[in-house]
Amino acid sequence: MGLFGNKSACELCGKKLGGLAFKYELKEGYLCNDCGLKAGYIPLTTISKYKTVEDVKKDIDEYDDYLLYKANLVENFVPARSINNLLLVDEANKLFGIPQGKKKDPKVFEYKNLIDCDYLEDGNSMTGGGLGAAVAGGLLLGGVGALVGGITGKKKTKVNINKMQVVLTLDNMREPSITIDILPGATKKGGFIYNSYFQTVQNLLSAFAIILEDNAKSSDLISDSKGEFVRNDDPTEQLRKYKSLLDDGIITQEEFDSKKKQILGL
């Protein structure tokens, strides 16, 4: 963690650190905030006291690669669809963007970066904890429409709502989640304004369910001897995957039996 403390010098750049200067504690010595930023460290969040100077140098190189990767995503992003300018989708490149700030510059992610999606009203999950597990079952029976319709239909009774948010879980510890704020202010639940914004919620959940479904289908792809991705049509492997979903309680016995018959052509 960063510390305010005794005078010292940054172990990486040699910058003098005053008594009130924010600094990261290392295994031996300290790191200045400027060097911490180059490594992608976050004040009062990043744990650095077990790191050596060589670890920091490695983190800086990895963070440079990460920034280049993100810049390439933005450069290649060509959105063709928008949901109320809250979600931009580039289906051709399998990218999506979440507009941020006053300029609405989007943070861009690959489809595969999306792990889960949850809808919250005043901090309470309305999707039973997220769409991820539900999509696994939805792939078997009912499809995306039935999936989202069933989830968003479970609305709790409450007079006023102050926040409507869609929260995305990502496969990146640098940015593990991102929140989409939908409701600009308090409104009566069930009223015209609420229903209008709730339609936006449904559209967002449908879009993210489609992305998650696409990811789930892509997980059926395996690498062949040439390093190219081909569809895994091995019925044994497919049955193992769905048996694992059954054992984890994500799908029901009925859904597993239905999929088993489909895979075996019975």
Coordinates of C-alpha atoms in Angstrom, one line a residue, residues 27-238:
K27 CA 9.9 -5.2 -0.2
E28 CA 13.0 -3.0 0.1
G29 CA 12.5 0.8 0.0
Y30 CA 9.8 2.9 -1.6
L31 CA 8.3 3.7 -5.0
C32 CA 7.1 7.2 -6.0
N33 CA 3.6 7.8 -7.2
D34 CA 4.7 8.7 -10.7
C35 CA 6.5 5.4 -11.1
G36 CA 3.5 3.7 -9.6
L37 CA 1.2 5.2 -12.2
K38 CA 3.6 3.9 -15.0
A39 CA 3.1 0.4 -13.5
G40 CA -0.7 0.8 -13.4
Y41 CA -0.8 0.9 -9.6
I42 CA -3.8 2.5 -7.8
P43 CA -3.2 4.5 -4.6
L44 CA -4.5 2.8 -1.4
T45 CA -5.6 -0.2 -3.5
T46 CA -2.5 -1.8 -4.9
I47 CA -0.5 -4.0 -2.5
S48 CA 3.2 -3.4 -3.3
K49 CA 5.1 -4.3 -0.1
Y50 CA 6.0 -7.7 -1.4
K51 CA 7.3 -6.4 -4.7
T52 CA 11.0 -5.9 -5.7
V53 CA 12.3 -3.2 -8.1
E54 CA 12.5 -5.9 -10.7
D55 CA 8.8 -6.8 -10.1
V56 CA 7.9 -3.1 -10.7
K57 CA 9.9 -3.0 -13.9
K58 CA 8.0 -6.1 -15.1
D59 CA 4.7 -4.5 -14.1
I60 CA 5.6 -1.3 -16.1
D61 CA 6.3 -3.4 -19.2
E62 CA 3.0 -5.3 -18.8
Y63 CA 1.0 -2.1 -18.2
D64 CA 2.5 -0.6 -21.4
D65 CA 1.4 -3.7 -23.3
Y66 CA -2.1 -3.4 -21.7
L67 CA -2.4 0.3 -22.7
L68 CA -1.4 -0.6 -26.3
Y69 CA -3.9 -3.4 -26.4
K70 CA -6.7 -1.0 -25.2
A71 CA -5.6 1.6 -27.7
N72 CA -5.9 -1.0 -30.5
L73 CA -9.4 -1.9 -29.4
V74 CA -10.5 1.7 -29.7
E75 CA -8.8 2.1 -33.1
N76 CA -10.6 -1.0 -34.4
F77 CA -13.9 -0.2 -32.9
V78 CA -16.6 0.4 -35.5
P79 CA -20.0 0.3 -33.7
A80 CA -23.1 -0.2 -35.8
R81 CA -25.6 -0.5 -33.1
S82 CA -26.5 1.6 -30.0
I83 CA -28.8 1.3 -27.1
N84 CA -29.6 4.8 -25.9
N85 CA -25.9 5.6 -26.2
L86 CA -25.3 3.5 -23.1
L87 CA -24.0 0.6 -25.1
L88 CA -22.3 0.6 -28.5
V89 CA -21.9 -2.7 -30.3
D90 CA -19.5 -3.7 -33.1
E91 CA -20.8 -7.1 -34.1
A92 CA -18.3 -7.6 -37.0
N93 CA -15.3 -7.3 -34.7
K94 CA -17.1 -8.7 -31.6
L95 CA -16.4 -5.5 -29.6
F96 CA -18.6 -3.4 -27.3
G97 CA -18.2 0.0 -25.8
I98 CA -19.5 1.8 -22.8
P99 CA -19.6 5.6 -23.2
Q100 CA -17.9 7.5 -20.3
G101 CA -17.8 11.1 -19.1
K102 CA -19.1 14.3 -20.7
K103 CA -17.5 13.5 -24.0
K104 CA -19.0 10.0 -24.0
D105 CA -15.7 8.5 -25.2
P106 CA -16.4 4.7 -25.0
K107 CA -14.4 2.2 -23.0
V108 CA -14.0 -0.7 -25.5
F109 CA -14.0 -4.4 -24.6
E110 CA -13.9 -7.6 -26.5
Y111 CA -17.0 -9.8 -26.3
K112 CA -14.9 -12.5 -24.5
N113 CA -14.0 -10.0 -21.7
L114 CA -17.6 -10.1 -20.5
I115 CA -18.1 -12.7 -17.7
D116 CA -21.4 -11.7 -16.2
C117 CA -24.1 -9.0 -16.1
D118 CA -26.3 -8.0 -13.3
Y119 CA -29.2 -5.5 -13.0
L120 CA -29.5 -3.6 -9.7
E121 CA -32.3 -1.5 -8.3
D122 CA -31.1 0.6 -5.4
G123 CA -28.2 -1.8 -5.0
N124 CA -30.4 -5.0 -5.0
S125 CA -29.8 -7.6 -7.6
M126 CA -32.9 -8.2 -9.8
T127 CA -31.4 -11.0 -11.8
G128 CA -30.7 -13.5 -9.0
G129 CA -27.0 -12.5 -9.0
G130 CA -26.3 -12.2 -12.8
L131 CA -27.0 -13.5 -16.3
G132 CA -24.0 -15.7 -16.6
A133 CA -25.3 -18.9 -15.1
A134 CA -28.8 -18.3 -16.5
V135 CA -27.4 -18.0 -20.0
A136 CA -25.9 -21.5 -19.7
G137 CA -29.4 -22.8 -19.1
G138 CA -31.0 -20.4 -21.6
L139 CA -28.8 -21.9 -24.3
L140 CA -30.6 -25.2 -23.8
L141 CA -34.2 -24.1 -23.4
G142 CA -36.1 -20.9 -24.4
G143 CA -33.3 -18.8 -25.8
V144 CA -32.4 -15.2 -25.0
G145 CA -35.9 -13.7 -25.2
A146 CA -37.4 -16.1 -22.7
L147 CA -34.3 -15.8 -20.5
V148 CA -34.4 -12.0 -20.2
G149 CA -38.1 -11.9 -20.0
G150 CA -38.1 -14.3 -17.1
I151 CA -35.4 -12.5 -15.3
T152 CA -36.7 -8.9 -15.7
G153 CA -40.2 -10.1 -14.9
K154 CA -39.1 -10.7 -11.3
K155 CA -39.5 -7.1 -10.2
K156 CA -39.8 -6.5 -6.4
T157 CA -42.5 -4.2 -5.2
K158 CA -41.3 -0.8 -4.0
V159 CA -42.8 2.7 -4.1
N160 CA -39.8 4.7 -5.3
I161 CA -36.6 3.8 -7.1
N162 CA -33.4 6.0 -6.8
K163 CA -31.0 4.0 -8.9
M164 CA -31.2 1.6 -11.8
Q165 CA -27.9 0.1 -12.8
V166 CA -26.5 -2.6 -15.0
V167 CA -23.2 -3.9 -13.7
L168 CA -20.8 -5.9 -15.9
T169 CA -18.2 -8.3 -14.5
L170 CA -15.1 -8.4 -16.7
D171 CA -12.2 -10.9 -16.9
N172 CA -9.6 -8.2 -16.0
M173 CA -8.3 -7.5 -12.5
R174 CA -7.2 -4.0 -13.7
E175 CA -10.9 -3.3 -14.3
P176 CA -13.0 -6.1 -12.8
S177 CA -16.3 -4.3 -13.3
I178 CA -18.0 -1.4 -15.0
T179 CA -21.4 0.2 -14.0
I180 CA -23.9 1.6 -16.4
D181 CA -26.1 4.2 -14.6
I182 CA -29.6 4.3 -16.2
L183 CA -31.9 6.3 -14.0
P184 CA -30.9 10.0 -13.6
G185 CA -33.1 10.6 -10.5
A186 CA -35.7 9.1 -8.2
T187 CA -39.0 7.9 -9.8
K188 CA -42.1 6.0 -8.8
K189 CA -41.9 2.3 -9.6
G190 CA -44.4 1.3 -12.2
G191 CA -44.9 4.8 -13.4
F192 CA -44.4 6.1 -17.0
I193 CA -40.8 7.3 -16.4
Y194 CA -39.8 4.1 -14.6
N195 CA -41.3 1.9 -17.4
S196 CA -39.5 3.9 -20.0
Y197 CA -36.1 3.4 -18.4
F198 CA -37.0 -0.2 -17.6
Q199 CA -37.4 -0.8 -21.3
T200 CA -33.8 0.4 -21.7
V201 CA -32.8 -2.1 -19.0
Q202 CA -34.4 -4.9 -20.9
N203 CA -32.7 -4.0 -24.1
L204 CA -29.3 -3.8 -22.4
L205 CA -29.9 -7.2 -20.7
S206 CA -30.9 -8.7 -24.0
A207 CA -27.8 -7.4 -25.7
F208 CA -25.5 -8.6 -23.0
A209 CA -27.3 -12.0 -22.9
I210 CA -26.6 -12.3 -26.6
I211 CA -22.9 -11.5 -26.0
L212 CA -22.7 -14.0 -23.2
E213 CA -24.5 -16.6 -25.4
D214 CA -22.0 -15.9 -28.2
N215 CA -19.1 -16.5 -25.7
A216 CA -20.7 -19.7 -24.5
K217 CA -21.0 -21.0 -28.1
S218 CA -17.4 -20.0 -28.8
S219 CA -16.3 -22.1 -25.8
D220 CA -17.3 -25.1 -27.9
L221 CA -14.3 -24.2 -30.2
I222 CA -11.0 -26.0 -29.7
S223 CA -7.6 -25.5 -31.2
D224 CA -6.6 -28.0 -33.9
S225 CA -3.0 -29.2 -34.7
K226 CA -2.5 -26.1 -36.9
G227 CA -3.4 -23.8 -34.1
E228 CA -6.7 -22.8 -35.8
F229 CA -10.0 -22.9 -34.0
V230 CA -12.6 -25.5 -35.0
R231 CA -15.9 -26.5 -33.5
N232 CA -15.6 -29.3 -30.9
D233 CA -18.1 -31.8 -32.1
D234 CA -16.9 -34.6 -29.9
P235 CA -20.1 -35.8 -28.2
T236 CA -18.1 -37.1 -25.1
E237 CA -16.6 -33.7 -24.5
Q238 CA -19.9 -31.9 -25.0

